[in-house]
Every structure is written in C-alpha cells, then in structure tokens.
Amino acid sequence: MRGSTRIASPERAGLVSDGPSDPAEQASREVWRERASVAESEAKAVDQSGRPLGPRALHTRQRLLDATRELLRERSVRDVSVVEIARKASTSPATFYQYFKDVAEATLRLAEQAADEVPAVIELIDGPWRGQKGLETARAIAAAFVDHWDAHRAVLLVRNLAADEGDRRFQKVRRRALAPVIEHLAAQIRQSQAQGRIPSQLHPAAAAAALASILERLAAYHKEIEFFGATRGDLVETCARILLQTVTGRSAP
C-alpha cells in the first residue's frame, strides 16, 4: 500500500453500479475512497508547506515517528511533548513542525502505518476454512491480531480513544483498518450460509463485526487477561475456535 501503489475503487473496477445504493454499499464505497486517498497521499508525501519529501527528509520524518511511538509506550499522548519527541529523534522542535502540525498528527501517521499491515490479515481470512486447515486459518488470524496489537498497542489505543471521542481523522483510519476485516469475514459467512451451514437469521456483517470486536479487544488486553490464568496461547486458541464456529457453522475438529 506504500510507494506509488494506487488502489482502484469498486466503481473503476466495475464492481459497483452507478445506480442507487443501500447504506451498507455506500459505506463500502466510502472505505474504498479512503483507501485510495491514503495511498495517494503516501505516494506524494509532503512537508507542512506542501513540498515533496526526498529520501533524506523521509528518513528524518520516520525518525520522528519512531520517537513518538517510543514515548507513547511510556505515557499518555497528552503527556508527550514535541520537545521530547525532537530530543529523542536527535533533532529540533522546529524540524518536527516541518513535518507535523502537532503530536496528534504524528500519532495519526503512526496509526496509518499500522493500518497498512491489514492486507496481510485479509490474506489469512481468504484462506481455507475446511477441516483442520480451517482451524489453522482461524489460529493464524487470532495470532496475527495479537501480534499486531503487541507491535502497535500504544498507537492503537490512542487511535481508538480519539475515534470514540469523535475525531474524524482517527475514525477514518480505524475504519480503514477494520472495515476490510469485517468485509472479508462477512463474505466467508455468506458463503457458509449459501451452503446451508449457518442459519439465515445470522446477519453476515453483524456477525463479522462482532468477531472483529472480539479479536481486537482481546488482542489489546491479552496481558491483562493473563491475570485470570489464560495464557497468550489460550487466548489465540479460544478466539480461533469462536472464529471457526461462527464463520463455518462447524466445531473445530
């Protein structure tokens, strides 16, 4: 999703008609627009004055982002200052402001980078779901969520809090990260319904959203759950079996 990659919208790909759409379809179109917008903005990275960034500037920008990430692991975003970020990145506050408006914007960029990892999870969701391979797929998805949160926990917690408080920038990046997961899980559930393995009363999108919420919440707090005697392996295995049962209508072998 980085570099010069352009993401085609459903309309361009011929997957969506020009006629009226229901709310779900409209939401899907909006997600595609956001993905394309982010891909385009990354391909044309600029500083605060609108000048394109060269290799050296991109390296400096990433150093500032890495410093922001480290500080967010230590304290609340409200307690992180531009001066501290600049010091940790071995540069000046003035340099920070060349690339970011404030700490929140730097955190937003980190959340966007975390969202770029989502396609790897989508590949897992689109994998085999039958028999033992299905359980292995579910385990891989659950483990990927835990690994993702372990790598980006501080940033993702800020993302979710800001989104819940109504910050539309963080709402968009959260939707960009989670909507594809929900879409692809829902597609697998619809396929199982078509094969008669799941009751029609189960709404694919609602079920997929519930699964995504379970995965994200448990991945975010799996270390706290260890207080109750559940290891990381227990969490992955339990989530995997819930996933498999919901997606396929079958119990794990």
mmCIF file of C-alpha atoms in Angstrom:
data_model
loop_
_atom_site.group_PDB
_atom_site.id
_atom_site.type_symbol
_atom_site.label_atom_id
_atom_site.label_comp_id
_atom_site.label_asym_id
_atom_site.label_seq_id
_atom_site.Cartn_x
_atom_site.Cartn_y
_atom_site.Cartn_z
ATOM 1 C CA MET A 1 0.000 0.000 0.000
ATOM 2 C CA ARG A 2 3.049 2.295 0.102
ATOM 3 C CA GLY A 3 5.058 3.852 -2.684
ATOM 4 C CA SER A 4 3.222 4.595 -5.883
ATOM 5 C CA THR A 5 0.544 1.937 -5.462
ATOM 6 C CA ARG A 6 -2.896 3.124 -6.498
ATOM 7 C CA ILE A 7 -5.985 1.318 -5.214
ATOM 8 C CA ALA A 8 -8.820 1.084 -7.678
ATOM 9 C CA SER A 9 -12.260 1.903 -6.358
ATOM 10 C CA PRO A 10 -15.159 -0.528 -6.865
ATOM 11 C CA GLU A 11 -16.619 1.836 -9.463
ATOM 12 C CA ARG A 12 -13.413 1.849 -11.533
ATOM 13 C CA ALA A 13 -13.097 -1.892 -11.222
ATOM 14 C CA GLY A 14 -16.658 -2.322 -12.465
ATOM 15 C CA LEU A 15 -17.768 -3.876 -9.183
ATOM 16 C CA VAL A 16 -20.360 -1.245 -8.289
ATOM 17 C CA SER A 17 -23.079 0.182 -10.487
ATOM 18 C CA ASP A 18 -23.844 3.889 -10.817
ATOM 19 C CA GLY A 19 -27.396 3.382 -9.557
ATOM 20 C CA PRO A 20 -28.801 3.953 -6.056
ATOM 21 C CA SER A 21 -27.058 2.092 -3.247
ATOM 22 C CA ASP A 22 -28.139 0.973 0.225
ATOM 23 C CA PRO A 23 -26.325 2.284 3.345
ATOM 24 C CA ALA A 24 -24.019 -0.739 3.538
ATOM 25 C CA GLU A 25 -22.975 -0.329 -0.083
ATOM 26 C CA GLN A 26 -22.471 3.390 0.407
ATOM 27 C CA ALA A 27 -20.257 2.713 3.439
ATOM 28 C CA SER A 28 -18.226 0.260 1.406
ATOM 29 C CA ARG A 29 -17.707 2.892 -1.310
ATOM 30 C CA GLU A 30 -16.531 5.380 1.302
ATOM 31 C CA VAL A 31 -13.955 2.900 2.622
ATOM 32 C CA TRP A 32 -12.577 2.409 -0.891
ATOM 33 C CA ARG A 33 -12.322 6.177 -1.358
ATOM 34 C CA GLU A 34 -10.423 6.493 1.926
ATOM 35 C CA ARG A 35 -8.015 3.701 0.969
ATOM 36 C CA ALA A 36 -7.283 5.342 -2.362
ATOM 37 C CA SER A 37 -6.887 8.735 -0.703
ATOM 38 C CA VAL A 38 -4.368 7.429 1.836
ATOM 39 C CA ALA A 39 -2.414 5.538 -0.829
ATOM 40 C CA GLU A 40 -2.245 8.692 -2.938
ATOM 41 C CA SER A 41 -1.148 10.861 -0.023
ATOM 42 C CA GLU A 42 1.638 8.443 0.896
ATOM 43 C CA ALA A 43 2.820 8.352 -2.695
ATOM 44 C CA LYS A 44 3.061 12.163 -2.598
ATOM 45 C CA ALA A 45 4.414 12.745 0.923
ATOM 46 C CA VAL A 46 4.957 16.451 1.594
ATOM 47 C CA ASP A 47 6.016 18.639 4.489
ATOM 48 C CA GLN A 48 3.756 21.194 6.183
ATOM 49 C CA SER A 49 4.420 23.738 3.432
ATOM 50 C CA GLY A 50 3.430 21.265 0.712
ATOM 51 C CA ARG A 51 6.908 20.479 -0.600
ATOM 52 C CA PRO A 52 7.528 16.854 -1.684
ATOM 53 C CA LEU A 53 9.821 14.893 0.641
ATOM 54 C CA GLY A 54 13.065 13.463 -0.657
ATOM 55 C CA PRO A 55 14.810 10.361 0.759
ATOM 56 C CA ARG A 56 16.652 12.302 3.471
ATOM 57 C CA ALA A 57 13.514 14.136 4.581
ATOM 58 C CA LEU A 58 11.539 10.886 4.643
ATOM 59 C CA HIS A 59 14.230 9.363 6.859
ATOM 60 C CA THR A 60 14.044 12.307 9.269
ATOM 61 C CA ARG A 61 10.256 12.128 9.300
ATOM 62 C CA GLN A 62 10.385 8.421 10.137
ATOM 63 C CA ARG A 63 12.864 9.065 12.967
ATOM 64 C CA LEU A 64 10.374 11.489 14.460
ATOM 65 C CA LEU A 65 7.587 8.938 14.110
ATOM 66 C CA ASP A 66 9.702 6.237 15.752
ATOM 67 C CA ALA A 67 10.476 8.594 18.632
ATOM 68 C CA THR A 68 6.774 9.384 19.013
ATOM 69 C CA ARG A 69 5.955 5.677 19.123
ATOM 70 C CA GLU A 70 8.523 5.025 21.853
ATOM 71 C CA LEU A 71 7.233 7.866 24.017
ATOM 72 C CA LEU A 72 3.625 6.740 23.605
ATOM 73 C CA ARG A 73 4.647 3.394 25.077
ATOM 74 C CA GLU A 74 5.777 5.200 28.216
ATOM 75 C CA ARG A 75 2.976 7.684 28.833
ATOM 76 C CA SER A 76 -0.328 9.165 27.686
ATOM 77 C CA VAL A 77 -0.384 11.062 24.413
ATOM 78 C CA ARG A 78 -1.453 14.137 26.389
ATOM 79 C CA ASP A 79 1.832 13.961 28.316
ATOM 80 C CA VAL A 80 4.070 13.673 25.241
ATOM 81 C CA SER A 81 5.584 16.944 24.050
ATOM 82 C CA VAL A 82 7.125 17.999 20.762
ATOM 83 C CA VAL A 83 10.323 18.895 22.617
ATOM 84 C CA GLU A 84 10.636 15.339 23.961
ATOM 85 C CA ILE A 85 9.999 13.815 20.552
ATOM 86 C CA ALA A 86 12.593 16.036 18.910
ATOM 87 C CA ARG A 87 15.154 15.277 21.610
ATOM 88 C CA LYS A 88 14.658 11.521 21.285
ATOM 89 C CA ALA A 89 14.961 11.796 17.494
ATOM 90 C CA SER A 90 18.157 13.864 17.877
ATOM 91 C CA THR A 91 16.685 16.849 16.084
ATOM 92 C CA SER A 92 14.913 20.109 16.929
ATOM 93 C CA PRO A 93 11.270 21.056 17.596
ATOM 94 C CA ALA A 94 11.463 23.279 14.515
ATOM 95 C CA THR A 95 12.260 20.210 12.430
ATOM 96 C CA PHE A 96 9.279 18.379 13.930
ATOM 97 C CA TYR A 97 6.968 21.192 12.865
ATOM 98 C CA GLN A 98 8.249 20.943 9.307
ATOM 99 C CA TYR A 99 6.533 17.552 9.064
ATOM 100 C CA PHE A 100 3.689 17.529 11.600
ATOM 101 C CA LYS A 101 1.235 20.067 12.946
ATOM 102 C CA ASP A 102 1.299 18.562 16.445
ATOM 103 C CA VAL A 103 1.737 15.319 18.407
ATOM 104 C CA ALA A 104 -1.760 14.178 17.441
ATOM 105 C CA GLU A 105 -0.909 14.393 13.742
ATOM 106 C CA ALA A 106 2.277 12.373 14.238
ATOM 107 C CA THR A 107 0.229 9.769 16.105
ATOM 108 C CA LEU A 108 -2.278 9.727 13.260
ATOM 109 C CA ARG A 109 0.520 8.938 10.802
ATOM 110 C CA LEU A 110 1.619 6.052 13.030
ATOM 111 C CA ALA A 111 -1.958 4.742 13.058
ATOM 112 C CA GLU A 112 -1.989 4.900 9.262
ATOM 113 C CA GLN A 113 1.242 2.912 9.113
ATOM 114 C CA ALA A 114 -0.288 0.289 11.404
ATOM 115 C CA ALA A 115 -3.328 0.096 9.121
ATOM 116 C CA ASP A 116 -1.016 -0.717 6.220
ATOM 117 C CA GLU A 117 -0.487 -4.163 7.786
ATOM 118 C CA VAL A 118 -4.148 -5.124 7.358
ATOM 119 C CA PRO A 119 -3.760 -6.718 3.881
ATOM 120 C CA ALA A 120 -1.682 -9.492 5.486
ATOM 121 C CA VAL A 121 -4.632 -10.327 7.756
ATOM 122 C CA ILE A 122 -7.015 -10.240 4.786
ATOM 123 C CA GLU A 123 -4.902 -12.866 3.036
ATOM 124 C CA LEU A 124 -5.376 -15.127 6.056
ATOM 125 C CA ILE A 125 -9.150 -14.574 6.119
ATOM 126 C CA ASP A 126 -9.331 -15.510 2.446
ATOM 127 C CA GLY A 127 -7.520 -18.788 3.166
ATOM 128 C CA PRO A 128 -9.007 -22.287 3.582
ATOM 129 C CA TRP A 129 -11.747 -22.804 6.188
ATOM 130 C CA ARG A 130 -12.475 -26.534 5.846
ATOM 131 C CA GLY A 131 -11.417 -29.173 8.349
ATOM 132 C CA GLN A 132 -8.077 -28.917 10.119
ATOM 133 C CA LYS A 133 -6.910 -26.240 7.677
ATOM 134 C CA GLY A 134 -9.856 -24.120 8.759
ATOM 135 C CA LEU A 135 -8.733 -24.257 12.375
ATOM 136 C CA GLU A 136 -5.193 -23.379 11.302
ATOM 137 C CA THR A 137 -6.561 -20.382 9.383
ATOM 138 C CA ALA A 138 -8.517 -19.212 12.421
ATOM 139 C CA ARG A 139 -5.478 -19.627 14.663
ATOM 140 C CA ALA A 140 -3.330 -17.618 12.263
ATOM 141 C CA ILE A 141 -5.898 -14.784 12.215
ATOM 142 C CA ALA A 142 -6.148 -14.672 16.012
ATOM 143 C CA ALA A 143 -2.360 -14.761 16.391
ATOM 144 C CA ALA A 144 -1.969 -12.014 13.778
ATOM 145 C CA PHE A 145 -4.316 -9.742 15.732
ATOM 146 C CA VAL A 146 -2.369 -10.315 18.944
ATOM 147 C CA ASP A 147 0.957 -9.701 17.194
ATOM 148 C CA HIS A 148 -0.430 -6.554 15.559
ATOM 149 C CA TRP A 149 -1.575 -5.151 18.877
ATOM 150 C CA ASP A 150 1.656 -6.097 20.624
ATOM 151 C CA ALA A 151 3.585 -4.143 17.981
ATOM 152 C CA HIS A 152 1.317 -1.066 17.905
ATOM 153 C CA ARG A 153 -0.639 -1.162 21.179
ATOM 154 C CA ALA A 154 0.096 2.384 22.369
ATOM 155 C CA VAL A 155 -0.745 3.912 18.989
ATOM 156 C CA LEU A 156 -3.885 1.821 18.508
ATOM 157 C CA LEU A 157 -5.180 2.708 21.970
ATOM 158 C CA VAL A 158 -4.789 6.401 21.123
ATOM 159 C CA ARG A 159 -6.462 5.786 17.752
ATOM 160 C CA ASN A 160 -9.476 4.124 19.338
ATOM 161 C CA LEU A 161 -9.822 6.693 22.122
ATOM 162 C CA ALA A 162 -9.625 9.609 19.691
ATOM 163 C CA ALA A 163 -12.094 7.904 17.349
ATOM 164 C CA ASP A 164 -14.521 7.252 20.223
ATOM 165 C CA GLU A 165 -14.234 10.913 21.221
ATOM 166 C CA GLY A 166 -15.326 11.942 17.734
ATOM 167 C CA ASP A 167 -12.062 12.792 15.957
ATOM 168 C CA ARG A 168 -12.964 12.067 12.337
ATOM 169 C CA ARG A 169 -9.351 11.647 11.270
ATOM 170 C CA PHE A 170 -8.892 8.752 13.662
ATOM 171 C CA GLN A 171 -12.358 7.394 12.872
ATOM 172 C CA LYS A 172 -11.348 7.149 9.213
ATOM 173 C CA VAL A 173 -8.076 5.375 9.886
ATOM 174 C CA ARG A 174 -9.792 2.930 12.265
ATOM 175 C CA ARG A 175 -12.453 2.238 9.657
ATOM 176 C CA ARG A 176 -9.762 1.764 7.020
ATOM 177 C CA ALA A 177 -8.129 -0.842 9.262
ATOM 178 C CA LEU A 178 -11.216 -2.746 10.397
ATOM 179 C CA ALA A 179 -13.692 -2.444 7.512
ATOM 180 C CA PRO A 180 -11.743 -4.816 5.212
ATOM 181 C CA VAL A 181 -11.567 -7.385 8.020
ATOM 182 C CA ILE A 182 -15.326 -7.174 8.511
ATOM 183 C CA GLU A 183 -15.989 -7.267 4.754
ATOM 184 C CA HIS A 184 -13.917 -10.400 4.181
ATOM 185 C CA LEU A 185 -15.219 -12.236 7.256
ATOM 186 C CA ALA A 186 -18.766 -11.396 6.153
ATOM 187 C CA ALA A 187 -18.014 -12.828 2.704
ATOM 188 C CA GLN A 188 -16.899 -16.110 4.274
ATOM 189 C CA ILE A 189 -20.034 -16.198 6.433
ATOM 190 C CA ARG A 190 -22.273 -15.580 3.410
ATOM 191 C CA GLN A 191 -20.571 -18.447 1.630
ATOM 192 C CA SER A 192 -21.299 -20.751 4.566
ATOM 193 C CA GLN A 193 -24.924 -19.579 4.566
ATOM 194 C CA ALA A 194 -25.217 -20.346 0.864
ATOM 195 C CA GLN A 195 -24.033 -23.874 1.638
ATOM 196 C CA GLY A 196 -26.678 -24.233 4.351
ATOM 197 C CA ARG A 197 -24.245 -24.465 7.253
ATOM 198 C CA ILE A 198 -25.268 -21.222 9.005
ATOM 199 C CA PRO A 199 -28.833 -20.028 9.785
ATOM 200 C CA SER A 200 -30.099 -17.214 7.574
ATOM 201 C CA GLN A 201 -31.073 -15.262 10.714
ATOM 202 C CA LEU A 202 -27.379 -14.562 11.314
ATOM 203 C CA HIS A 203 -26.551 -11.285 9.573
ATOM 204 C CA PRO A 204 -23.104 -11.680 7.952
ATOM 205 C CA ALA A 205 -21.962 -8.097 8.561
ATOM 206 C CA ALA A 206 -23.178 -8.058 12.171
ATOM 207 C CA ALA A 207 -21.535 -11.403 12.890
ATOM 208 C CA ALA A 208 -18.299 -10.302 11.223
ATOM 209 C CA ALA A 209 -18.279 -7.044 13.197
ATOM 210 C CA ALA A 210 -18.780 -8.999 16.420
ATOM 211 C CA LEU A 211 -15.837 -11.255 15.556
ATOM 212 C CA ALA A 212 -13.619 -8.280 14.708
ATOM 213 C CA SER A 213 -14.557 -6.644 18.018
ATOM 214 C CA ILE A 214 -13.720 -9.804 19.955
ATOM 215 C CA LEU A 215 -10.390 -10.185 18.195
ATOM 216 C CA GLU A 216 -9.378 -6.568 18.675
ATOM 217 C CA ARG A 217 -10.499 -6.253 22.280
ATOM 218 C CA LEU A 218 -8.883 -9.479 23.453
ATOM 219 C CA ALA A 219 -5.712 -8.772 21.481
ATOM 220 C CA ALA A 220 -5.497 -5.326 23.064
ATOM 221 C CA TYR A 221 -5.767 -6.628 26.612
ATOM 222 C CA HIS A 222 -4.422 -10.167 26.426
ATOM 223 C CA LYS A 223 -1.743 -9.417 29.028
ATOM 224 C CA GLU A 224 -4.386 -8.243 31.492
ATOM 225 C CA ILE A 225 -6.406 -11.404 30.807
ATOM 226 C CA GLU A 226 -3.389 -13.464 31.871
ATOM 227 C CA PHE A 227 -4.280 -12.363 35.418
ATOM 228 C CA PHE A 228 -7.185 -14.814 35.182
ATOM 229 C CA GLY A 229 -4.871 -17.680 34.239
ATOM 230 C CA ALA A 230 -5.340 -17.532 30.454
ATOM 231 C CA THR A 231 -2.068 -17.557 28.514
ATOM 232 C CA ARG A 232 -1.493 -15.969 25.126
ATOM 233 C CA GLY A 233 -1.804 -19.437 23.605
ATOM 234 C CA ASP A 234 -5.128 -19.992 25.396
ATOM 235 C CA LEU A 235 -6.428 -16.697 24.050
ATOM 236 C CA VAL A 236 -5.399 -17.496 20.468
ATOM 237 C CA GLU A 237 -6.906 -20.984 20.635
ATOM 238 C CA THR A 238 -10.180 -19.776 22.168
ATOM 239 C CA CYS A 239 -10.587 -16.940 19.661
ATOM 240 C CA ALA A 240 -9.736 -19.312 16.821
ATOM 241 C CA ARG A 241 -12.476 -21.753 17.801
ATOM 242 C CA ILE A 242 -15.046 -18.969 18.171
ATOM 243 C CA LEU A 243 -13.999 -17.716 14.731
ATOM 244 C CA LEU A 244 -14.269 -21.121 13.119
ATOM 245 C CA GLN A 245 -17.665 -21.875 14.662
ATOM 246 C CA THR A 246 -19.128 -18.526 13.596
ATOM 247 C CA VAL A 247 -17.651 -18.426 10.095
ATOM 248 C CA THR A 248 -18.294 -22.039 9.107
ATOM 249 C CA GLY A 249 -21.049 -23.234 11.436
ATOM 250 C CA ARG A 250 -18.825 -26.166 12.379
ATOM 251 C CA SER A 251 -16.984 -27.015 15.566
ATOM 252 C CA ALA A 252 -13.224 -27.381 15.480
ATOM 253 C CA PRO A 253 -12.005 -30.921 14.707
#
